[in-house]
CSV table of C-alpha atoms in Angstrom, one decimal:
chain,number,residue,atom,x,y,z
A,1,MET,CA,0.5,-36.7,-49.4
A,2,GLU,CA,0.6,-34.0,-51.9
A,3,MET,CA,3.4,-31.3,-52.0
A,4,PRO,CA,4.5,-28.5,-53.8
A,5,THR,CA,6.5,-29.3,-56.9
A,6,PRO,CA,10.3,-28.5,-56.0
A,7,ASP,CA,11.7,-25.3,-57.5
A,8,ALA,CA,14.1,-26.6,-60.4
A,9,SER,CA,15.9,-23.4,-60.2
A,10,ILE,CA,16.9,-24.0,-56.5
A,11,LEU,CA,17.8,-27.5,-57.3
A,12,ALA,CA,20.1,-26.6,-60.1
A,13,ARG,CA,21.8,-23.8,-57.9
A,14,LYS,CA,22.6,-26.4,-54.9
A,15,PRO,CA,26.4,-26.5,-55.4
A,16,GLN,CA,26.3,-22.4,-55.1
A,17,ILE,CA,23.7,-22.5,-52.2
A,18,VAL,CA,25.8,-25.2,-50.2
A,19,ALA,CA,29.1,-23.2,-50.8
A,20,ARG,CA,27.6,-20.1,-49.4
A,21,LEU,CA,26.4,-22.0,-46.3
A,22,GLU,CA,29.7,-23.7,-45.8
A,23,ALA,CA,31.4,-20.2,-45.9
A,24,VAL,CA,29.4,-19.1,-42.8
A,25,LEU,CA,29.3,-22.4,-40.7
A,26,PRO,CA,32.2,-24.5,-39.2
A,27,PRO,CA,33.2,-27.5,-40.9
A,28,GLY,CA,30.8,-30.4,-40.7
A,29,ALA,CA,27.7,-28.3,-39.9
A,30,VAL,CA,26.6,-28.2,-43.5
A,31,ILE,CA,25.3,-31.7,-44.8
A,32,SER,CA,24.7,-32.2,-48.5
A,33,ASP,CA,25.6,-35.7,-49.5
A,34,PRO,CA,22.4,-37.4,-50.4
A,35,MET,CA,23.5,-40.5,-48.5
A,36,GLU,CA,23.8,-38.2,-45.5
A,37,THR,CA,20.7,-36.0,-45.8
A,38,ARG,CA,18.6,-39.2,-45.9
A,39,ALA,CA,18.8,-39.0,-42.3
A,40,TYR,CA,16.5,-35.8,-42.4
A,41,GLU,CA,13.7,-37.3,-44.7
A,42,CYS,CA,11.2,-37.5,-42.5
A,43,ASP,CA,10.2,-37.0,-38.7
A,44,GLY,CA,8.1,-39.2,-36.4
A,45,LEU,CA,5.6,-39.4,-39.0
A,46,THR,CA,7.5,-41.8,-41.2
A,47,ALA,CA,4.9,-42.7,-43.8
A,48,TYR,CA,6.0,-39.8,-45.8
A,49,ARG,CA,9.6,-39.1,-47.0
A,50,CYS,CA,11.5,-36.6,-49.0
A,51,GLN,CA,15.2,-35.9,-48.7
A,52,PRO,CA,16.1,-32.0,-48.5
A,53,LEU,CA,18.4,-30.0,-50.7
A,54,ALA,CA,20.9,-29.9,-47.6
A,55,ALA,CA,20.8,-29.8,-43.9
A,56,VAL,CA,22.6,-27.4,-41.8
A,57,LEU,CA,23.5,-27.7,-37.9
A,58,PRO,CA,24.4,-24.2,-36.5
A,59,ALA,CA,25.6,-23.7,-32.9
A,60,SER,CA,24.3,-20.0,-32.2
A,61,THR,CA,21.8,-17.5,-32.8
A,62,GLU,CA,24.4,-15.6,-34.9
A,63,GLU,CA,25.0,-18.8,-37.1
A,64,VAL,CA,21.4,-19.3,-37.4
A,65,ALA,CA,20.9,-15.7,-38.5
A,66,ALA,CA,23.8,-16.2,-41.2
A,67,VAL,CA,22.0,-19.1,-42.5
A,68,LEU,CA,18.8,-17.5,-42.8
A,69,ARG,CA,20.0,-14.4,-44.5
A,70,ILE,CA,21.7,-16.6,-47.4
A,71,CYS,CA,18.6,-18.8,-47.8
A,72,HIS,CA,16.4,-15.3,-48.0
A,73,GLU,CA,18.8,-14.0,-50.6
A,74,GLU,CA,18.7,-17.3,-52.4
A,75,ARG,CA,15.0,-17.7,-52.1
A,76,VAL,CA,15.5,-21.2,-50.5
A,77,PRO,CA,12.5,-22.8,-48.3
A,78,VAL,CA,13.7,-23.3,-44.7
A,79,VAL,CA,12.1,-26.3,-42.6
A,80,PRO,CA,13.1,-25.7,-39.0
A,81,ARG,CA,13.8,-29.0,-37.1
A,82,GLY,CA,14.2,-29.9,-33.3
A,83,SER,CA,14.7,-33.4,-32.6
A,84,GLY,CA,12.5,-34.8,-35.2
A,85,THR,CA,10.1,-36.4,-33.0
A,86,SER,CA,7.2,-34.6,-34.5
A,87,LEU,CA,4.2,-37.1,-35.3
A,88,ALA,CA,2.4,-34.6,-37.7
A,89,GLY,CA,5.2,-34.2,-40.3
A,90,GLY,CA,6.1,-30.8,-38.9
A,91,ALA,CA,9.7,-31.2,-39.9
A,92,MET,CA,9.1,-33.1,-43.2
A,93,PRO,CA,11.4,-31.5,-46.0
A,94,THR,CA,10.6,-30.6,-49.6
A,95,ALA,CA,13.4,-31.5,-52.2
A,96,ASP,CA,14.3,-27.9,-52.7
A,97,SER,CA,14.4,-26.9,-49.0
A,98,VAL,CA,17.1,-26.7,-46.3
A,99,ILE,CA,16.6,-28.3,-42.9
A,100,LEU,CA,17.8,-26.2,-40.3
A,101,GLY,CA,18.3,-28.4,-37.0
A,102,VAL,CA,19.0,-26.9,-33.8
A,103,ALA,CA,20.4,-29.9,-32.2
A,104,ARG,CA,23.9,-28.2,-31.5
A,105,LEU,CA,22.1,-25.3,-29.5
A,106,ASN,CA,21.7,-27.3,-26.3
A,107,ALA,CA,23.5,-24.9,-23.5
A,108,VAL,CA,21.9,-23.5,-20.3
A,109,LEU,CA,22.4,-19.9,-20.6
A,110,GLU,CA,21.0,-18.6,-17.2
A,111,THR,CA,19.2,-19.8,-14.0
A,112,SER,CA,17.4,-17.9,-11.4
A,113,TYR,CA,15.9,-19.5,-8.6
A,114,ASP,CA,14.6,-16.3,-7.0
A,115,ASP,CA,12.8,-15.4,-10.0
A,116,ARG,CA,12.0,-19.0,-11.0
A,117,TYR,CA,13.3,-19.2,-14.6
A,118,ILE,CA,15.8,-20.9,-16.7
A,119,ARG,CA,16.9,-19.7,-20.1
A,120,VAL,CA,18.2,-22.2,-22.5
A,121,GLN,CA,19.1,-22.8,-26.2
A,122,THR,CA,16.3,-24.6,-27.9
A,123,GLY,CA,18.1,-27.8,-28.9
A,124,ARG,CA,18.0,-28.6,-25.5
A,125,THR,CA,15.9,-31.7,-24.6
A,126,ASN,CA,12.6,-31.4,-22.6
A,127,LEU,CA,13.9,-33.9,-19.8
A,128,SER,CA,17.4,-32.0,-19.5
A,129,VAL,CA,15.7,-28.8,-18.5
A,130,THR,CA,14.6,-30.4,-15.4
A,131,GLY,CA,18.0,-32.1,-15.2
A,132,ALA,CA,19.6,-28.9,-15.0
A,133,VAL,CA,17.6,-27.7,-11.9
A,134,GLU,CA,16.3,-30.8,-10.1
A,135,ALA,CA,19.3,-31.1,-7.7
A,136,ASP,CA,18.1,-27.6,-6.4
A,137,GLY,CA,14.6,-28.8,-5.9
A,138,PHE,CA,12.8,-27.4,-9.0
A,139,PHE,CA,11.5,-28.7,-12.2
A,140,TYR,CA,9.9,-27.7,-15.7
A,141,ALA,CA,6.5,-28.7,-15.8
A,142,PRO,CA,5.5,-29.6,-19.6
A,143,ASP,CA,6.5,-33.4,-20.2
A,144,PRO,CA,5.7,-34.9,-23.4
A,145,SER,CA,6.0,-38.5,-23.7
A,146,SER,CA,9.0,-38.0,-25.8
A,147,GLN,CA,10.6,-35.7,-23.3
A,148,LEU,CA,14.0,-37.6,-23.3
A,149,ALA,CA,14.2,-36.8,-26.8
A,150,CYS,CA,12.0,-33.8,-27.7
A,151,ALA,CA,13.6,-30.4,-28.0
A,152,ILE,CA,12.3,-27.2,-26.5
A,153,ALA,CA,12.3,-25.8,-29.9
A,154,GLY,CA,10.0,-28.3,-31.1
A,155,ASN,CA,7.9,-28.0,-28.0
A,156,ILE,CA,7.5,-24.2,-28.6
A,157,GLY,CA,6.7,-24.9,-32.3
A,158,MET,CA,3.9,-27.3,-31.3
A,159,ASN,CA,3.0,-25.8,-28.0
A,160,SER,CA,3.5,-29.3,-26.6
A,161,GLY,CA,1.8,-30.6,-23.3
A,162,GLY,CA,2.3,-33.9,-21.4
A,163,ALA,CA,0.8,-36.0,-18.8
A,164,HIS,CA,1.2,-33.5,-15.8
A,165,CYS,CA,0.0,-30.5,-17.9
A,166,LEU,CA,-3.8,-30.8,-16.3
A,167,LYS,CA,-2.5,-29.0,-13.2
A,168,TYR,CA,0.5,-27.0,-14.7
A,169,GLY,CA,-0.5,-26.0,-18.2
A,170,VAL,CA,1.2,-26.6,-21.6
A,171,THR,CA,4.0,-24.9,-23.2
A,172,THR,CA,2.5,-21.6,-23.5
A,173,ASN,CA,1.8,-21.5,-19.8
A,174,ASN,CA,5.3,-22.0,-19.1
A,175,LEU,CA,7.2,-20.2,-21.6
A,176,LEU,CA,8.2,-16.3,-20.8
A,177,GLY,CA,10.4,-15.3,-23.6
A,178,VAL,CA,12.2,-16.1,-26.7
A,179,THR,CA,15.1,-15.0,-29.0
A,180,MET,CA,13.8,-15.7,-32.4
A,181,VAL,CA,15.7,-15.0,-35.9
A,182,MET,CA,13.5,-13.8,-38.7
A,183,MET,CA,13.8,-15.3,-42.2
A,184,ASP,CA,15.6,-12.2,-43.2
A,185,GLY,CA,18.1,-13.0,-40.4
A,186,GLU,CA,16.8,-10.2,-38.1
A,187,VAL,CA,17.1,-11.3,-34.6
A,188,VAL,CA,14.3,-10.2,-32.2
A,189,GLU,CA,13.5,-10.6,-28.5
A,190,LEU,CA,9.9,-11.4,-27.3
A,191,GLY,CA,8.9,-11.6,-23.7
A,192,GLY,CA,11.7,-12.1,-21.1
A,193,ALA,CA,12.3,-13.2,-17.5
A,194,HIS,CA,9.1,-11.3,-16.0
A,195,LEU,CA,5.5,-12.3,-15.6
A,196,ASP,CA,4.3,-10.4,-18.7
A,197,ALA,CA,5.5,-8.2,-21.5
A,198,ALA,CA,4.2,-4.9,-22.6
A,199,GLY,CA,2.2,-4.3,-25.9
A,200,TYR,CA,0.8,-7.3,-28.1
A,201,ASP,CA,0.9,-10.8,-26.9
A,202,LEU,CA,3.6,-11.8,-29.8
A,203,LEU,CA,4.8,-14.6,-27.7
A,204,GLY,CA,1.8,-16.2,-27.6
A,205,VAL,CA,1.5,-15.9,-31.5
A,206,VAL,CA,5.0,-17.6,-31.9
A,207,CYS,CA,4.2,-20.6,-29.3
A,208,GLY,CA,2.6,-23.1,-31.5
A,209,SER,CA,3.5,-21.5,-34.8
A,210,GLU,CA,5.0,-24.4,-36.2
A,211,GLY,CA,8.2,-23.0,-37.4
A,212,GLN,CA,6.1,-20.7,-39.8
A,213,LEU,CA,7.1,-17.3,-38.3
A,214,GLY,CA,10.9,-17.6,-37.2
A,215,VAL,CA,13.5,-19.9,-35.8
A,216,VAL,CA,13.6,-19.8,-32.1
A,217,THR,CA,17.2,-20.1,-30.7
A,218,GLU,CA,16.6,-19.3,-27.0
A,219,ALA,CA,13.8,-19.7,-24.6
A,220,THR,CA,13.2,-18.4,-21.0
A,221,LEU,CA,11.1,-21.0,-19.3
A,222,ARG,CA,9.3,-21.1,-16.0
A,223,ILE,CA,10.4,-23.4,-13.2
A,224,LEU,CA,8.9,-24.6,-10.4
A,225,PRO,CA,9.6,-25.7,-6.7
A,226,ARG,CA,9.4,-29.7,-6.8
A,227,PRO,CA,6.3,-30.6,-4.6
A,228,GLU,CA,6.6,-32.2,-1.3
A,229,GLY,CA,5.3,-35.6,-2.6
A,230,ALA,CA,3.2,-37.3,-5.3
A,231,ARG,CA,1.3,-40.6,-5.7
A,232,PRO,CA,-0.8,-42.1,-8.5
A,233,ILE,CA,-3.8,-44.3,-8.1
A,234,MET,CA,-4.9,-46.9,-10.8
A,235,LEU,CA,-8.6,-47.0,-11.6
A,236,GLY,CA,-9.6,-50.1,-13.8
A,237,PHE,CA,-13.1,-50.0,-15.6
A,238,ASP,CA,-15.0,-52.7,-17.8
A,239,SER,CA,-15.5,-50.2,-20.5
A,240,ASN,CA,-13.8,-47.1,-22.2
A,241,GLU,CA,-17.2,-45.2,-22.0
A,242,VAL,CA,-17.5,-45.8,-18.1
A,243,ALA,CA,-13.7,-44.6,-17.7
A,244,GLY,CA,-14.5,-41.6,-19.8
A,245,ALA,CA,-17.7,-40.8,-17.5
A,246,CYS,CA,-15.4,-41.2,-14.4
A,247,VAL,CA,-12.9,-38.7,-15.7
A,248,ALA,CA,-15.9,-36.1,-16.4
A,249,ASP,CA,-16.9,-36.6,-12.8
A,250,ILE,CA,-13.7,-36.0,-11.4
A,251,ILE,CA,-13.1,-32.9,-13.1
A,252,ARG,CA,-16.7,-31.7,-12.4
A,253,ALA,CA,-16.2,-32.3,-8.7
A,254,GLY,CA,-13.7,-29.5,-8.6
A,255,VAL,CA,-10.8,-32.0,-7.8
A,256,LEU,CA,-7.4,-30.8,-9.5
A,257,PRO,CA,-5.1,-33.9,-9.9
A,258,VAL,CA,-1.8,-33.2,-11.5
A,259,ALA,CA,-2.6,-35.8,-14.1
A,260,ILE,CA,-5.1,-38.1,-15.3
A,261,GLU,CA,-4.0,-40.5,-18.1
A,262,PHE,CA,-6.3,-43.2,-19.9
A,263,MET,CA,-5.3,-46.3,-21.7
A,264,ASP,CA,-7.4,-49.0,-23.0
A,265,ARG,CA,-6.8,-52.8,-22.9
A,266,PRO,CA,-4.5,-53.0,-26.3
A,267,CYS,CA,-2.3,-50.3,-25.0
A,268,ILE,CA,-2.3,-51.7,-21.3
A,269,ARG,CA,-1.2,-55.3,-22.4
A,270,ALA,CA,1.6,-53.9,-24.8
A,271,CYS,CA,3.0,-51.6,-22.0
A,272,GLU,CA,2.7,-54.2,-19.6
A,273,ALA,CA,4.6,-56.6,-21.7
A,274,PHE,CA,7.3,-54.0,-22.5
A,275,VAL,CA,7.7,-52.3,-19.1
A,276,HIS,CA,6.1,-54.9,-16.5
A,277,ALA,CA,4.6,-52.0,-14.7
A,278,GLY,CA,2.0,-54.1,-12.8
A,279,TYR,CA,-0.9,-52.8,-14.7
A,280,PRO,CA,-4.3,-54.7,-14.0
A,281,ASP,CA,-5.7,-56.4,-17.1
A,282,VAL,CA,-8.8,-54.4,-17.5
A,283,GLU,CA,-10.8,-52.9,-20.5
A,284,ALA,CA,-9.8,-49.4,-19.5
A,285,LEU,CA,-7.4,-47.9,-17.2
A,286,LEU,CA,-7.0,-44.5,-15.5
A,287,ILE,CA,-3.7,-43.3,-13.9
A,288,VAL,CA,-4.6,-40.4,-11.7
A,289,GLU,CA,-1.9,-38.6,-9.7
A,290,VAL,CA,-2.3,-36.2,-6.9
A,291,GLU,CA,0.7,-34.3,-5.3
A,292,GLY,CA,1.1,-32.0,-1.8
A,293,SER,CA,1.8,-33.2,1.7
A,294,GLU,CA,0.8,-36.6,3.1
A,295,GLU,CA,-2.5,-35.1,4.3
A,296,GLU,CA,-3.3,-33.4,1.1
A,297,ILE,CA,-2.5,-36.4,-1.0
A,298,ALA,CA,-4.8,-38.7,1.5
A,299,SER,CA,-7.5,-36.1,1.2
A,300,GLN,CA,-7.4,-35.8,-2.5
A,301,LEU,CA,-7.2,-39.8,-3.1
A,302,ALA,CA,-10.3,-40.2,-0.7
A,303,ARG,CA,-12.3,-37.9,-2.9
A,304,ILE,CA,-11.1,-39.5,-6.2
A,305,ARG,CA,-11.9,-43.1,-4.6
A,306,THR,CA,-15.5,-42.0,-3.5
A,307,ILE,CA,-16.1,-40.5,-7.3
A,308,ALA,CA,-14.8,-43.7,-8.9
A,309,GLU,CA,-16.7,-46.1,-6.7
A,310,ARG,CA,-20.0,-44.6,-8.3
A,311,HIS,CA,-18.8,-46.2,-11.5
A,312,SER,CA,-18.0,-49.6,-9.9
A,313,PRO,CA,-14.3,-49.9,-10.8
A,314,SER,CA,-13.1,-53.5,-11.4
A,315,GLU,CA,-9.6,-52.3,-9.9
A,316,LEU,CA,-8.8,-49.5,-7.6
A,317,ARG,CA,-5.1,-49.7,-6.5
A,318,GLU,CA,-2.8,-46.9,-4.9
A,319,SER,CA,0.9,-46.8,-5.5
A,320,GLU,CA,2.5,-48.0,-2.3
A,321,SER,CA,6.3,-46.7,-3.0
A,322,ALA,CA,8.3,-44.4,-5.0
A,323,GLU,CA,9.6,-47.3,-6.9
A,324,GLN,CA,6.0,-48.3,-8.0
A,325,SER,CA,5.1,-45.0,-8.8
A,326,ALA,CA,8.2,-44.7,-11.2
A,327,LEU,CA,7.2,-47.8,-13.0
A,328,ILE,CA,3.4,-46.6,-13.4
A,329,TRP,CA,4.8,-43.6,-15.4
A,330,LYS,CA,7.5,-45.5,-17.1
A,331,GLY,CA,4.9,-47.6,-18.6
A,332,ARG,CA,2.6,-44.6,-19.7
A,333,LYS,CA,5.7,-42.9,-21.2
A,334,ALA,CA,6.6,-46.0,-22.9
A,335,ALA,CA,3.3,-46.3,-24.8
A,336,PHE,CA,4.2,-45.2,-28.3
A,337,GLY,CA,7.2,-47.3,-28.3
A,338,ALA,CA,5.5,-50.4,-26.6
A,339,MET,CA,2.6,-50.1,-29.4
A,340,GLY,CA,5.4,-49.8,-32.1
A,341,GLN,CA,6.8,-53.4,-31.0
A,342,ILE,CA,3.4,-55.1,-32.1
A,343,ASN,CA,1.9,-53.3,-35.0
A,344,ASP,CA,2.3,-50.4,-37.4
A,345,TYR,CA,0.2,-47.5,-36.3
A,346,MET,CA,-0.7,-43.9,-37.0
A,347,CYS,CA,-0.9,-41.7,-33.8
A,348,LEU,CA,-3.6,-39.1,-34.0
A,349,ASP,CA,-3.9,-36.0,-31.8
A,350,GLY,CA,-7.3,-34.1,-31.3
A,351,THR,CA,-8.9,-32.2,-28.1
A,352,ILE,CA,-12.6,-32.5,-26.9
A,353,PRO,CA,-14.3,-31.2,-24.1
A,354,VAL,CA,-13.9,-33.5,-21.1
A,355,SER,CA,-17.7,-33.9,-20.8
A,356,ALA,CA,-17.7,-35.4,-24.5
A,357,LEU,CA,-15.3,-38.3,-23.6
A,358,PRO,CA,-17.9,-41.1,-23.1
A,359,MET,CA,-19.6,-40.1,-26.5
A,360,VAL,CA,-16.4,-39.6,-28.4
A,361,LEU,CA,-14.9,-43.1,-27.1
A,362,ARG,CA,-18.0,-44.9,-28.1
A,363,ARG,CA,-18.1,-43.3,-31.6
A,364,ILE,CA,-14.3,-44.1,-32.0
A,365,GLU,CA,-15.2,-48.0,-31.2
A,366,GLU,CA,-17.9,-47.8,-33.9
A,367,LEU,CA,-15.8,-46.3,-36.3
A,368,SER,CA,-13.1,-48.7,-35.7
A,369,ALA,CA,-15.7,-51.5,-36.5
A,370,GLN,CA,-16.8,-49.8,-39.5
A,371,TYR,CA,-13.2,-49.6,-41.1
A,372,GLY,CA,-12.1,-53.0,-39.8
A,373,LEU,CA,-9.1,-51.4,-38.2
A,374,GLU,CA,-8.3,-51.7,-34.3
A,375,VAL,CA,-8.0,-48.3,-32.3
A,376,ALA,CA,-5.8,-48.2,-29.3
A,377,ASN,CA,-6.3,-45.3,-27.0
A,378,VAL,CA,-3.8,-43.7,-24.8
A,379,PHE,CA,-4.3,-40.0,-24.0
A,380,HIS,CA,-4.1,-37.0,-21.4
A,381,ALA,CA,-7.9,-37.5,-20.2
A,382,GLY,CA,-7.8,-34.7,-17.8
A,383,ASP,CA,-7.7,-32.2,-20.3
A,384,GLY,CA,-9.3,-34.3,-23.3
A,385,ASN,CA,-6.2,-34.4,-25.3
A,386,MET,CA,-6.8,-37.6,-27.2
A,387,HIS,CA,-4.3,-39.8,-28.9
A,388,PRO,CA,-5.9,-42.5,-30.8
A,389,LEU,CA,-3.6,-45.1,-32.1
A,390,ILE,CA,-5.0,-46.6,-35.5
A,391,LEU,CA,-3.3,-50.0,-35.9
A,392,PHE,CA,-2.6,-51.3,-39.7
A,393,ASN,CA,-0.4,-53.1,-41.8
A,394,ALA,CA,1.9,-51.0,-43.9
A,395,ASN,CA,2.6,-53.9,-46.2
A,396,VAL,CA,-0.9,-54.5,-47.4
A,397,PRO,CA,-1.8,-52.4,-50.3
A,398,GLY,CA,-4.6,-49.9,-49.4
A,399,GLU,CA,-4.2,-50.1,-45.6
A,400,LEU,CA,-2.3,-46.9,-45.1
A,401,GLU,CA,-5.0,-45.1,-47.2
A,402,LYS,CA,-7.8,-46.7,-45.2
A,403,CYS,CA,-6.0,-45.9,-41.9
A,404,GLU,CA,-5.9,-42.0,-43.1
A,405,ALA,CA,-9.6,-42.1,-43.9
A,406,LEU,CA,-10.4,-43.5,-40.4
A,407,GLY,CA,-8.1,-40.8,-38.8
A,408,ALA,CA,-9.8,-38.1,-40.6
A,409,ASP,CA,-13.1,-39.2,-39.2
A,410,ILE,CA,-11.9,-39.2,-35.7
A,411,LEU,CA,-10.4,-35.9,-36.1
A,412,CYS,CA,-13.7,-34.6,-37.5
A,413,LEU,CA,-15.4,-36.1,-34.6
A,414,CYS,CA,-13.3,-34.2,-32.4
A,415,VAL,CA,-14.3,-30.9,-33.9
A,416,GLU,CA,-18.0,-31.9,-34.1
A,417,ALA,CA,-17.8,-32.7,-30.3
A,418,GLY,CA,-16.8,-29.0,-29.6
A,419,GLY,CA,-13.0,-29.6,-29.8
A,420,CYS,CA,-10.2,-28.9,-32.3
A,421,LEU,CA,-7.9,-30.9,-34.7
A,422,THR,CA,-4.8,-30.9,-32.4
A,423,GLY,CA,-3.8,-30.4,-29.0
A,424,GLU,CA,-0.1,-30.7,-29.0
A,425,HIS,CA,1.3,-32.6,-32.0
A,426,GLY,CA,0.5,-29.6,-34.3
A,427,VAL,CA,-1.1,-29.6,-37.8
A,428,GLY,CA,1.9,-30.2,-39.8
A,429,VAL,CA,1.2,-32.0,-43.3
A,430,GLU,CA,-1.0,-34.6,-41.4
A,431,LYS,CA,-3.9,-32.5,-40.6
A,432,ARG,CA,-3.1,-29.6,-42.9
A,433,ASP,CA,-6.1,-30.6,-45.4
A,434,LEU,CA,-8.6,-30.9,-42.7
A,435,MET,CA,-8.2,-27.3,-41.5
A,436,SER,CA,-11.2,-26.3,-43.6
A,437,VAL,CA,-13.1,-28.7,-41.4
A,438,GLN,CA,-12.6,-26.3,-38.4
A,439,PHE,CA,-12.0,-23.0,-40.0
A,440,SER,CA,-13.9,-21.1,-42.7
A,441,PRO,CA,-12.1,-19.5,-45.6
A,442,VAL,CA,-12.0,-16.3,-43.6
A,443,ASP,CA,-10.5,-17.8,-40.6
A,444,LEU,CA,-7.8,-19.3,-42.6
A,445,SER,CA,-7.1,-16.1,-44.5
A,446,ALA,CA,-6.6,-14.1,-41.1
A,447,GLN,CA,-4.1,-16.8,-39.9
A,448,MET,CA,-2.3,-16.6,-43.3
A,449,ASP,CA,-2.2,-12.9,-43.0
A,450,VAL,CA,-0.3,-13.2,-39.9
A,451,LYS,CA,2.5,-15.2,-41.5
A,452,ASP,CA,2.5,-12.7,-44.3
A,453,VAL,CA,3.8,-10.3,-41.6
A,454,PHE,CA,6.5,-12.4,-40.4
A,455,ASP,CA,7.5,-14.2,-43.3
A,456,PRO,CA,6.4,-12.3,-46.3
A,457,GLY,CA,8.2,-14.6,-48.9
A,458,TRP,CA,6.6,-17.7,-47.4
A,459,LEU,CA,9.8,-19.4,-47.1
A,460,LEU,CA,9.5,-20.9,-43.6
A,461,ASN,CA,7.9,-24.2,-43.5
A,462,PRO,CA,5.6,-23.1,-46.5
A,463,ALA,CA,4.0,-26.4,-47.3
A,464,LYS,CA,2.6,-26.9,-43.7
A,465,VAL,CA,-0.5,-25.9,-41.6
A,466,PHE,CA,-2.6,-24.4,-44.4
A,467,PRO,CA,-4.3,-26.3,-47.2
A,468,LEU,CA,-2.1,-25.9,-50.5
A,469,ALA,CA,-5.0,-24.6,-52.4
A,470,ALA,CA,-5.6,-22.0,-49.7
A,471,SER,CA,-1.9,-20.9,-49.5
A,472,GLU,CA,-1.1,-21.3,-53.2
A,473,ALA,CA,-1.2,-17.5,-54.2
A,474,ARG,CA,0.7,-16.5,-51.2
A,475,ARG,CA,3.5,-19.1,-51.9
A,476,ALA,CA,3.7,-18.2,-55.6
A,477,SER,CA,4.1,-14.5,-54.7
């Protein structure tokens, strides 16, 4: 993985830079010892590592602003970091950069049930947002598989989704406003606790910008009343392609489940061994959940059963209790960890039209055979957000490179099918060099023009998203 050459003048000024940062932050908030900065050398994409110049852990918007002003004056690149769960290298540092972690920004600032919003600091974990309001019958809808650990800051940076976003939308559909600190330390407010803001939709620009435009320190999030009830049904099939066709038919019929999740046999077996969720041993499994009153649930499940039966399912099993439902979802949420127990793997993230699922799943099987690497599939089938897991042996020379080549072919396949390179994991460094597959030089230039406006010095996460050759002149200036 190519990264820019570290700036030797910044490395030489490390003592001065660290001293300035220590002067504006509390004791213990600046980490510069190489033994301790090793904890920040990578995120969830562990194949690539680099220790930063230093890491800082501010606890307020004001402290973030002070850090950014110093780094702006010193011309030091800054890499924002949530919980470090990014699977695309979004928080991977360079040797001359400062990691700005938001873990200490974890407070609930305001809650309004009448207006259905909560305002939090962005270091707060995704699941703990729901935890703050669930006793009063509310919840926060986006639910990435890493929701126990991932931070709202990272969710905003990557526009994260999750299993239940088929009905409720992804982060951008549930984000009302942010407090953001610009690279020069200026604090700006975008959106707010109301349905829509006047003027240009700058909030929509920030959500999904991967830490390239500013550091989001506070977020106003939409919360929703918890539904009366919910129930998943498991549909087993003898092939991935048939399962994909069933998903397309459910969506085509106008049924809107709260979630449709897909798992294939390698993933089913790993999750079952890990969680004992009671999954059937089939080639492909769909977990389809509906919600509402008992009458609504029964009506929706009846329609889904009718559609599924046209595809001759080998298993068709409704959850019979709240405990069983919880186990079904526990298994799905544990998929990445369960797979990690049995093999090294690289987790991809691409999005395709739902109608293209059968064709894409068939082509992934063909590419897997061509490269001689097994691919396990687990993904949000309802909105076509795929997460193929390429299994490889990191200890065998050349296997990582072969894995990357297969991954690139799968992501290019997503684009060819009418989809895009990423649904929720972001571009980071993982897909940076594939951006030219989806976007023309004119498209890339227009996107970089936006970064020029927010971050003229290209100091915020500068080695990410855009191919290095395309951004070289702007980074150098």
